[in-house]
PDB file of C-alpha atoms in Angstrom:
ATOM      1  CA  MET A 554      28.208  19.869 -20.586  1.00  0.00           C
ATOM      2  CA  LYS A 555      24.948  20.801 -22.259  1.00  0.00           C
ATOM      3  CA  ARG A 556      24.268  17.168 -23.221  1.00  0.00           C
ATOM      4  CA  TYR A 557      24.973  16.064 -19.655  1.00  0.00           C
ATOM      5  CA  ALA A 558      22.574  18.694 -18.290  1.00  0.00           C
ATOM      6  CA  LEU A 559      19.831  17.565 -20.678  1.00  0.00           C
ATOM      7  CA  LEU A 560      20.409  13.922 -19.743  1.00  0.00           C
ATOM      8  CA  LEU A 561      20.223  14.777 -16.040  1.00  0.00           C
ATOM      9  CA  LEU A 562      17.026  16.758 -16.588  1.00  0.00           C
ATOM     10  CA  ALA A 563      15.495  13.862 -18.505  1.00  0.00           C
ATOM     11  CA  LEU A 564      16.425  11.449 -15.697  1.00  0.00           C
ATOM     12  CA  ILE A 565      14.918  13.704 -13.029  1.00  0.00           C
ATOM     13  CA  THR A 566      11.759  14.135 -15.100  1.00  0.00           C
ATOM     14  CA  SER A 567      11.371  10.390 -15.607  1.00  0.00           C
ATOM     15  CA  TYR A 568      11.767   9.804 -11.852  1.00  0.00           C
ATOM     16  CA  ALA A 569       9.182  12.482 -11.097  1.00  0.00           C
ATOM     17  CA  HIS A 570       6.612  10.730 -13.298  1.00  0.00           C
ATOM     18  CA  ALA A 571       7.541   7.161 -12.383  1.00  0.00           C
ATOM     19  CA  GLN A 572       4.551   5.055 -11.366  1.00  0.00           C
ATOM     20  CA  ASP A 573       3.938   1.336 -11.011  1.00  0.00           C
ATOM     21  CA  ASN A 574       0.405  -0.022 -10.556  1.00  0.00           C
ATOM     22  CA  LEU A 575       0.907  -3.477  -9.048  1.00  0.00           C
ATOM     23  CA  THR A 576      -2.715  -4.581  -9.212  1.00  0.00           C
ATOM     24  CA  SER A 577      -4.934  -2.821 -11.801  1.00  0.00           C
ATOM     25  CA  PHE A 578      -8.038  -4.572 -10.499  1.00  0.00           C
ATOM     26  CA  GLY A 579     -10.374  -5.184 -13.405  1.00  0.00           C
ATOM     27  CA  THR A 580      -7.497  -6.623 -15.468  1.00  0.00           C
ATOM     28  CA  ASP A 581      -5.552  -9.894 -15.255  1.00  0.00           C
ATOM     29  CA  ASN A 582      -2.683  -8.350 -13.270  1.00  0.00           C
ATOM     30  CA  ILE A 583      -3.785 -10.090 -10.080  1.00  0.00           C
ATOM     31  CA  LYS A 584      -2.842 -13.430 -11.671  1.00  0.00           C
ATOM     32  CA  GLN A 585       0.790 -12.435 -11.113  1.00  0.00           C
ATOM     33  CA  TRP A 586       0.207 -12.629  -7.357  1.00  0.00           C
ATOM     34  CA  ASP A 587       0.834 -15.938  -5.585  1.00  0.00           C
ATOM     35  CA  LYS A 588      -1.339 -17.430  -2.858  1.00  0.00           C
ATOM     36  CA  GLU A 589       0.314 -17.901   0.550  1.00  0.00           C
ATOM     37  CA  VAL A 590      -1.674 -20.045   3.005  1.00  0.00           C
ATOM     38  CA  PHE A 591      -0.977 -20.000   6.737  1.00  0.00           C
ATOM     39  CA  SER A 592      -4.155 -21.380   8.323  1.00  0.00           C
ATOM     40  CA  GLY A 593      -7.191 -21.938   6.123  1.00  0.00           C
ATOM     41  CA  GLU A 594      -7.860 -19.884   3.020  1.00  0.00           C
ATOM     42  CA  THR A 595      -9.194 -16.370   2.866  1.00  0.00           C
ATOM     43  CA  VAL A 596     -11.292 -15.994  -0.289  1.00  0.00           C
ATOM     44  CA  TYR A 597     -10.081 -13.280  -2.664  1.00  0.00           C
ATOM     45  CA  GLU A 598     -12.075 -12.251  -5.736  1.00  0.00           C
ATOM     46  CA  GLN A 599     -12.133  -9.320  -8.111  1.00  0.00           C
ATOM     47  CA  VAL A 600     -15.385  -7.373  -7.920  1.00  0.00           C
ATOM     48  CA  THR A 601     -16.854  -4.003  -8.792  1.00  0.00           C
ATOM     49  CA  LEU A 602     -18.032  -2.006  -5.793  1.00  0.00           C
ATOM     50  CA  GLU A 603     -19.828   1.294  -6.309  1.00  0.00           C
ATOM     51  CA  GLY A 604     -18.483   1.367  -9.854  1.00  0.00           C
ATOM     52  CA  LYS A 605     -14.881   0.829  -8.718  1.00  0.00           C
ATOM     53  CA  PRO A 606     -12.827  -2.314  -9.515  1.00  0.00           C
ATOM     54  CA  ALA A 607     -11.586  -3.832  -6.271  1.00  0.00           C
ATOM     55  CA  LEU A 608     -10.413  -6.993  -4.584  1.00  0.00           C
ATOM     56  CA  ARG A 609     -12.853  -8.474  -2.066  1.00  0.00           C
ATOM     57  CA  ALA A 610     -11.391 -10.510   0.796  1.00  0.00           C
ATOM     58  CA  LEU A 611     -13.490 -12.758   3.021  1.00  0.00           C
ATOM     59  CA  SER A 612     -11.855 -14.460   5.979  1.00  0.00           C
ATOM     60  CA  ASP A 613     -13.672 -17.031   8.119  1.00  0.00           C
ATOM     61  CA  ALA A 614     -11.227 -18.151  10.822  1.00  0.00           C
ATOM     62  CA  SER A 615      -8.575 -18.226   8.106  1.00  0.00           C
ATOM     63  CA  ALA A 616      -5.219 -16.675   7.267  1.00  0.00           C
ATOM     64  CA  SER A 617      -3.975 -16.611   3.710  1.00  0.00           C
ATOM     65  CA  GLY A 618      -2.683 -13.790   1.568  1.00  0.00           C
ATOM     66  CA  LEU A 619      -1.683 -12.796  -1.923  1.00  0.00           C
ATOM     67  CA  VAL A 620       2.018 -12.120  -2.539  1.00  0.00           C
ATOM     68  CA  LEU A 621       3.761 -10.361  -5.404  1.00  0.00           C
ATOM     69  CA  LYS A 622       7.489 -11.033  -5.545  1.00  0.00           C
ATOM     70  CA  LYS A 623       8.833  -8.007  -7.355  1.00  0.00           C
ATOM     71  CA  ARG A 624      11.802  -5.737  -6.745  1.00  0.00           C
ATOM     72  CA  ILE A 625      10.666  -2.138  -6.301  1.00  0.00           C
ATOM     73  CA  ASP A 626      13.239   0.651  -6.348  1.00  0.00           C
ATOM     74  CA  LEU A 627      12.345   3.079  -3.565  1.00  0.00           C
ATOM     75  CA  GLN A 628      14.830   5.606  -4.914  1.00  0.00           C
ATOM     76  CA  LYS A 629      12.592   5.929  -7.978  1.00  0.00           C
ATOM     77  CA  THR A 630       9.170   5.260  -6.437  1.00  0.00           C
ATOM     78  CA  PRO A 631       9.285   5.748  -2.651  1.00  0.00           C
ATOM     79  CA  PHE A 632       5.536   6.331  -2.201  1.00  0.00           C
ATOM     80  CA  ILE A 633       2.858   3.667  -1.920  1.00  0.00           C
ATOM     81  CA  GLN A 634      -0.772   4.603  -2.523  1.00  0.00           C
ATOM     82  CA  TRP A 635      -3.834   2.424  -2.070  1.00  0.00           C
ATOM     83  CA  SER A 636      -7.448   2.483  -0.920  1.00  0.00           C
ATOM     84  CA  TRP A 637      -9.374   0.089   1.274  1.00  0.00           C
ATOM     85  CA  ARG A 638     -12.584  -0.386   3.251  1.00  0.00           C
ATOM     86  CA  ILE A 639     -13.984  -2.916   5.698  1.00  0.00           C
ATOM     87  CA  SER A 640     -17.509  -4.152   6.336  1.00  0.00           C
ATOM     88  CA  LYS A 641     -17.161  -4.270  10.128  1.00  0.00           C
ATOM     89  CA  GLN A 642     -14.515  -3.743  12.771  1.00  0.00           C
ATOM     90  CA  LEU A 643     -12.970  -6.723  14.471  1.00  0.00           C
ATOM     91  CA  PRO A 644     -13.499  -6.587  18.256  1.00  0.00           C
ATOM     92  CA  ASN A 645     -10.944  -5.225  20.666  1.00  0.00           C
ATOM     93  CA  LEU A 646      -8.322  -7.952  20.162  1.00  0.00           C
ATOM     94  CA  LYS A 647      -4.943  -7.877  21.913  1.00  0.00           C
ATOM     95  CA  GLU A 648      -3.063  -7.350  18.666  1.00  0.00           C
ATOM     96  CA  GLN A 649       0.313  -7.275  20.366  1.00  0.00           C
ATOM     97  CA  THR A 650      -0.126 -10.931  21.326  1.00  0.00           C
ATOM     98  CA  LYS A 651      -0.217 -14.032  19.134  1.00  0.00           C
ATOM     99  CA  SER A 652      -3.845 -14.772  20.043  1.00  0.00           C
ATOM    100  CA  GLY A 653      -4.899 -11.322  18.837  1.00  0.00           C
ATOM    101  CA  ASP A 654      -2.766 -10.993  15.708  1.00  0.00           C
ATOM    102  CA  ASP A 655      -5.753 -10.655  13.332  1.00  0.00           C
ATOM    103  CA  TYR A 656      -6.576  -7.779  10.972  1.00  0.00           C
ATOM    104  CA  ALA A 657      -9.504  -6.953   8.736  1.00  0.00           C
ATOM    105  CA  ALA A 658      -6.985  -5.681   6.192  1.00  0.00           C
ATOM    106  CA  ARG A 659      -3.218  -5.350   5.918  1.00  0.00           C
ATOM    107  CA  ILE A 660      -0.481  -4.720   3.383  1.00  0.00           C
ATOM    108  CA  TYR A 661       3.032  -6.138   3.794  1.00  0.00           C
ATOM    109  CA  LEU A 662       6.193  -4.642   2.328  1.00  0.00           C
ATOM    110  CA  VAL A 663       9.183  -6.962   2.591  1.00  0.00           C
ATOM    111  CA  ILE A 664      12.929  -6.421   2.327  1.00  0.00           C
ATOM    112  CA  GLU A 665      14.718  -9.761   2.088  1.00  0.00           C
ATOM    113  CA  ASP A 666      18.211  -9.676   3.533  1.00  0.00           C
ATOM    114  CA  GLY A 667      20.834 -12.002   4.889  1.00  0.00           C
ATOM    115  CA  PHE A 668      21.438 -15.747   4.678  1.00  0.00           C
ATOM    116  CA  MET A 669      18.087 -17.589   4.505  1.00  0.00           C
ATOM    117  CA  GLY A 670      16.337 -14.267   5.092  1.00  0.00           C
ATOM    118  CA  LEU A 671      17.479 -14.069   8.715  1.00  0.00           C
ATOM    119  CA  LYS A 672      17.714 -10.270   8.463  1.00  0.00           C
ATOM    120  CA  THR A 673      14.473  -9.855   6.532  1.00  0.00           C
ATOM    121  CA  LYS A 674      12.482  -6.767   7.476  1.00  0.00           C
ATOM    122  CA  ALA A 675       8.813  -6.040   6.807  1.00  0.00           C
ATOM    123  CA  LEU A 676       6.426  -3.168   7.300  1.00  0.00           C
ATOM    124  CA  ASN A 677       2.799  -4.097   7.945  1.00  0.00           C
ATOM    125  CA  TYR A 678       0.329  -1.326   7.187  1.00  0.00           C
ATOM    126  CA  VAL A 679      -2.736  -2.570   9.066  1.00  0.00           C
ATOM    127  CA  TRP A 680      -6.351  -1.702   9.720  1.00  0.00           C
ATOM    128  CA  SER A 681      -6.371  -2.128  13.472  1.00  0.00           C
ATOM    129  CA  GLY A 682      -9.485  -2.973  15.439  1.00  0.00           C
ATOM    130  CA  SER A 683      -8.043  -2.075  18.836  1.00  0.00           C
ATOM    131  CA  GLN A 684      -5.172   0.418  18.366  1.00  0.00           C
ATOM    132  CA  ARG A 685      -5.379   4.125  17.682  1.00  0.00           C
ATOM    133  CA  GLN A 686      -4.456   5.374  14.228  1.00  0.00           C
ATOM    134  CA  GLY A 687      -0.695   5.949  14.082  1.00  0.00           C
ATOM    135  CA  SER A 688       0.207   3.306  16.673  1.00  0.00           C
ATOM    136  CA  VAL A 689       3.328   1.210  16.000  1.00  0.00           C
ATOM    137  CA  TRP A 690       4.375  -2.085  17.586  1.00  0.00           C
ATOM    138  CA  ASP A 691       6.499  -5.173  16.948  1.00  0.00           C
ATOM    139  CA  ASN A 692       4.809  -8.203  15.429  1.00  0.00           C
ATOM    140  CA  ALA A 693       3.732 -10.763  18.026  1.00  0.00           C
ATOM    141  CA  TYR A 694       5.215 -13.707  16.103  1.00  0.00           C
ATOM    142  CA  VAL A 695       8.389 -12.298  14.569  1.00  0.00           C
ATOM    143  CA  GLY A 696       9.345  -9.429  16.847  1.00  0.00           C
ATOM    144  CA  GLU A 697      11.217  -6.266  15.925  1.00  0.00           C
ATOM    145  CA  ASN A 698      11.976  -7.344  12.341  1.00  0.00           C
ATOM    146  CA  VAL A 699       8.311  -6.795  11.456  1.00  0.00           C
ATOM    147  CA  LYS A 700       6.754  -3.462  12.379  1.00  0.00           C
ATOM    148  CA  MET A 701       2.982  -3.054  12.593  1.00  0.00           C
ATOM    149  CA  LEU A 702       1.631   0.399  11.716  1.00  0.00           C
ATOM    150  CA  ALA A 703      -2.016   1.212  12.361  1.00  0.00           C
ATOM    151  CA  ILE A 704      -2.877   3.222   9.260  1.00  0.00           C
ATOM    152  CA  GLN A 705      -6.545   3.024  10.240  1.00  0.00           C
ATOM    153  CA  GLY A 706      -7.574   2.366  13.833  1.00  0.00           C
ATOM    154  CA  GLN A 707     -10.495   1.550  16.062  1.00  0.00           C
ATOM    155  CA  SER A 708     -12.293   4.839  15.349  1.00  0.00           C
ATOM    156  CA  ALA A 709     -12.363   4.371  11.541  1.00  0.00           C
ATOM    157  CA  SER A 710     -15.746   4.063   9.846  1.00  0.00           C
ATOM    158  CA  THR A 711     -16.956   0.904   8.156  1.00  0.00           C
ATOM    159  CA  HIS A 712     -18.411   0.761   4.617  1.00  0.00           C
ATOM    160  CA  GLN A 713     -16.277   3.747   3.650  1.00  0.00           C
ATOM    161  CA  TRP A 714     -13.304   3.931   1.305  1.00  0.00           C
ATOM    162  CA  TYR A 715     -10.094   5.409   2.734  1.00  0.00           C
ATOM    163  CA  SER A 716      -7.276   6.509   0.437  1.00  0.00           C
ATOM    164  CA  GLU A 717      -3.778   6.103   1.872  1.00  0.00           C
ATOM    165  CA  LYS A 718      -0.324   7.332   0.931  1.00  0.00           C
ATOM    166  CA  ARG A 719       2.966   6.547   2.678  1.00  0.00           C
ATOM    167  CA  ASN A 720       6.603   7.304   1.978  1.00  0.00           C
ATOM    168  CA  VAL A 721       7.877   3.744   2.331  1.00  0.00           C
ATOM    169  CA  TYR A 722      11.537   4.709   2.188  1.00  0.00           C
ATOM    170  CA  GLN A 723      11.165   7.183   5.048  1.00  0.00           C
ATOM    171  CA  ASP A 724       9.080   4.685   7.027  1.00  0.00           C
ATOM    172  CA  MET A 725      11.847   2.101   6.676  1.00  0.00           C
ATOM    173  CA  ILE A 726      14.417   4.558   8.032  1.00  0.00           C
ATOM    174  CA  ARG A 727      12.125   5.758  10.808  1.00  0.00           C
ATOM    175  CA  PHE A 728      11.001   2.382  12.118  1.00  0.00           C
ATOM    176  CA  PHE A 729      14.048   0.205  11.451  1.00  0.00           C
ATOM    177  CA  GLY A 730      16.687   2.800  12.177  1.00  0.00           C
ATOM    178  CA  ASP A 731      18.734   5.505  10.480  1.00  0.00           C
ATOM    179  CA  LYS A 732      22.057   4.066   9.329  1.00  0.00           C
ATOM    180  CA  GLY A 733      23.886   7.360   9.727  1.00  0.00           C
ATOM    181  CA  SER A 734      24.103   8.739   6.204  1.00  0.00           C
ATOM    182  CA  PRO A 735      22.004   8.956   3.016  1.00  0.00           C
ATOM    183  CA  ALA A 736      24.357   6.516   1.274  1.00  0.00           C
ATOM    184  CA  ALA A 737      24.141   3.972   4.087  1.00  0.00           C
ATOM    185  CA  ASN A 738      20.346   4.226   4.234  1.00  0.00           C
ATOM    186  CA  LEU A 739      20.095   3.762   0.487  1.00  0.00           C
ATOM    187  CA  GLU A 740      22.235   0.639   0.639  1.00  0.00           C
ATOM    188  CA  VAL A 741      19.961  -0.974   3.232  1.00  0.00           C
ATOM    189  CA  TYR A 742      16.501   0.303   2.339  1.00  0.00           C
ATOM    190  CA  ARG A 743      16.531   0.984  -1.391  1.00  0.00           C
ATOM    191  CA  TYR A 744      14.666  -2.101  -2.612  1.00  0.00           C
ATOM    192  CA  ILE A 745      11.402  -3.781  -1.655  1.00  0.00           C
ATOM    193  CA  ASP A 746      11.449  -7.453  -2.638  1.00  0.00           C
ATOM    194  CA  ALA A 747       7.805  -8.402  -2.126  1.00  0.00           C
ATOM    195  CA  VAL A 748       4.375  -6.913  -1.490  1.00  0.00           C
ATOM    196  CA  ALA A 749       1.462  -8.789   0.075  1.00  0.00           C
ATOM    197  CA  MET A 750      -2.193  -8.298   1.008  1.00  0.00           C
ATOM    198  CA  MET A 751      -3.921 -10.278   3.727  1.00  0.00           C
ATOM    199  CA  THR A 752      -7.208 -10.341   5.603  1.00  0.00           C
ATOM    200  CA  ASP A 753      -6.947 -12.831   8.465  1.00  0.00           C
ATOM    201  CA  THR A 754      -8.974 -14.030  11.452  1.00  0.00           C
ATOM    202  CA  ASP A 755      -7.397 -17.412  12.214  1.00  0.00           C
ATOM    203  CA  ASN A 756      -6.477 -16.573  15.801  1.00  0.00           C
ATOM    204  CA  SER A 757      -9.840 -15.133  16.830  1.00  0.00           C
ATOM    205  CA  GLY A 758     -11.981 -17.486  14.726  1.00  0.00           C
ATOM    206  CA  LEU A 759     -14.056 -14.539  13.500  1.00  0.00           C
ATOM    207  CA  VAL A 760     -15.315 -13.417  10.104  1.00  0.00           C
ATOM    208  CA  ALA A 761     -13.954 -10.341   8.298  1.00  0.00           C
ATOM    209  CA  GLU A 762     -14.815  -8.830   4.925  1.00  0.00           C
ATOM    210  CA  SER A 763     -12.694  -6.124   3.341  1.00  0.00           C
ATOM    211  CA  TYR A 764     -12.000  -4.508  -0.015  1.00  0.00           C
ATOM    212  CA  TYR A 765      -8.712  -3.353  -1.507  1.00  0.00           C
ATOM    213  CA  GLY A 766      -8.280  -0.770  -4.256  1.00  0.00           C
ATOM    214  CA  ASP A 767      -5.255  -0.596  -6.571  1.00  0.00           C
ATOM    215  CA  ILE A 768      -1.799  -0.606  -4.986  1.00  0.00           C
ATOM    216  CA  VAL A 769       0.453   1.888  -6.744  1.00  0.00           C
ATOM    217  CA  PHE A 770       4.075   2.911  -6.182  1.00  0.00           C
ATOM    218  CA  SER A 771       4.933   6.422  -7.351  1.00  0.00           C
ATOM    219  CA  ALA A 772       7.687   9.024  -7.347  1.00  0.00           C
ATOM    220  CA  GLU A 773       5.612  11.636  -5.594  1.00  0.00           C
TER     221      GLU A 773
END
């Protein structure tokens, strides 16, 4: 019994300190991310801004992102933390329509599910130019399987770093539906299969510049 208790304590302690930095800007970690082009290429480059390693994204009527295909266990590391800033706000686009589906910065979290991904779900944490902070809506192209969350909104300042933290597991349950029990929720929402970053202005034809800090999953 004593050995079991010690093992359980060790497991809990390891979960509490679990952390996974997916980017580590300033290192070669970003080379693990794949380019995904939709319409023209957004330029991504590692830079140092105000003494901080970051990823600069410059979109000129383009839409391409960086994707990391990696299984992340939300039971161990349910929290995502990152920082970001933009150089200017996009105008008041109708983001709930296809013609206005552009964002100065966004982070995707994808759960792949079902035959050919037909049940795939994704959270989009976005920097919205027209919605209030905290707004949620279905993606204009995909519908209810992709939820858009305005982490920063139209009132956010430019040229200023914002540090964010979200409980991804709880967001999945909240926005895609509670399955009725902890066990059922864990079965559906436990694993993230891919993470992506994208700055895009292909629909509006505008220019956007943004910066991303490290993306880290953690236990707390």
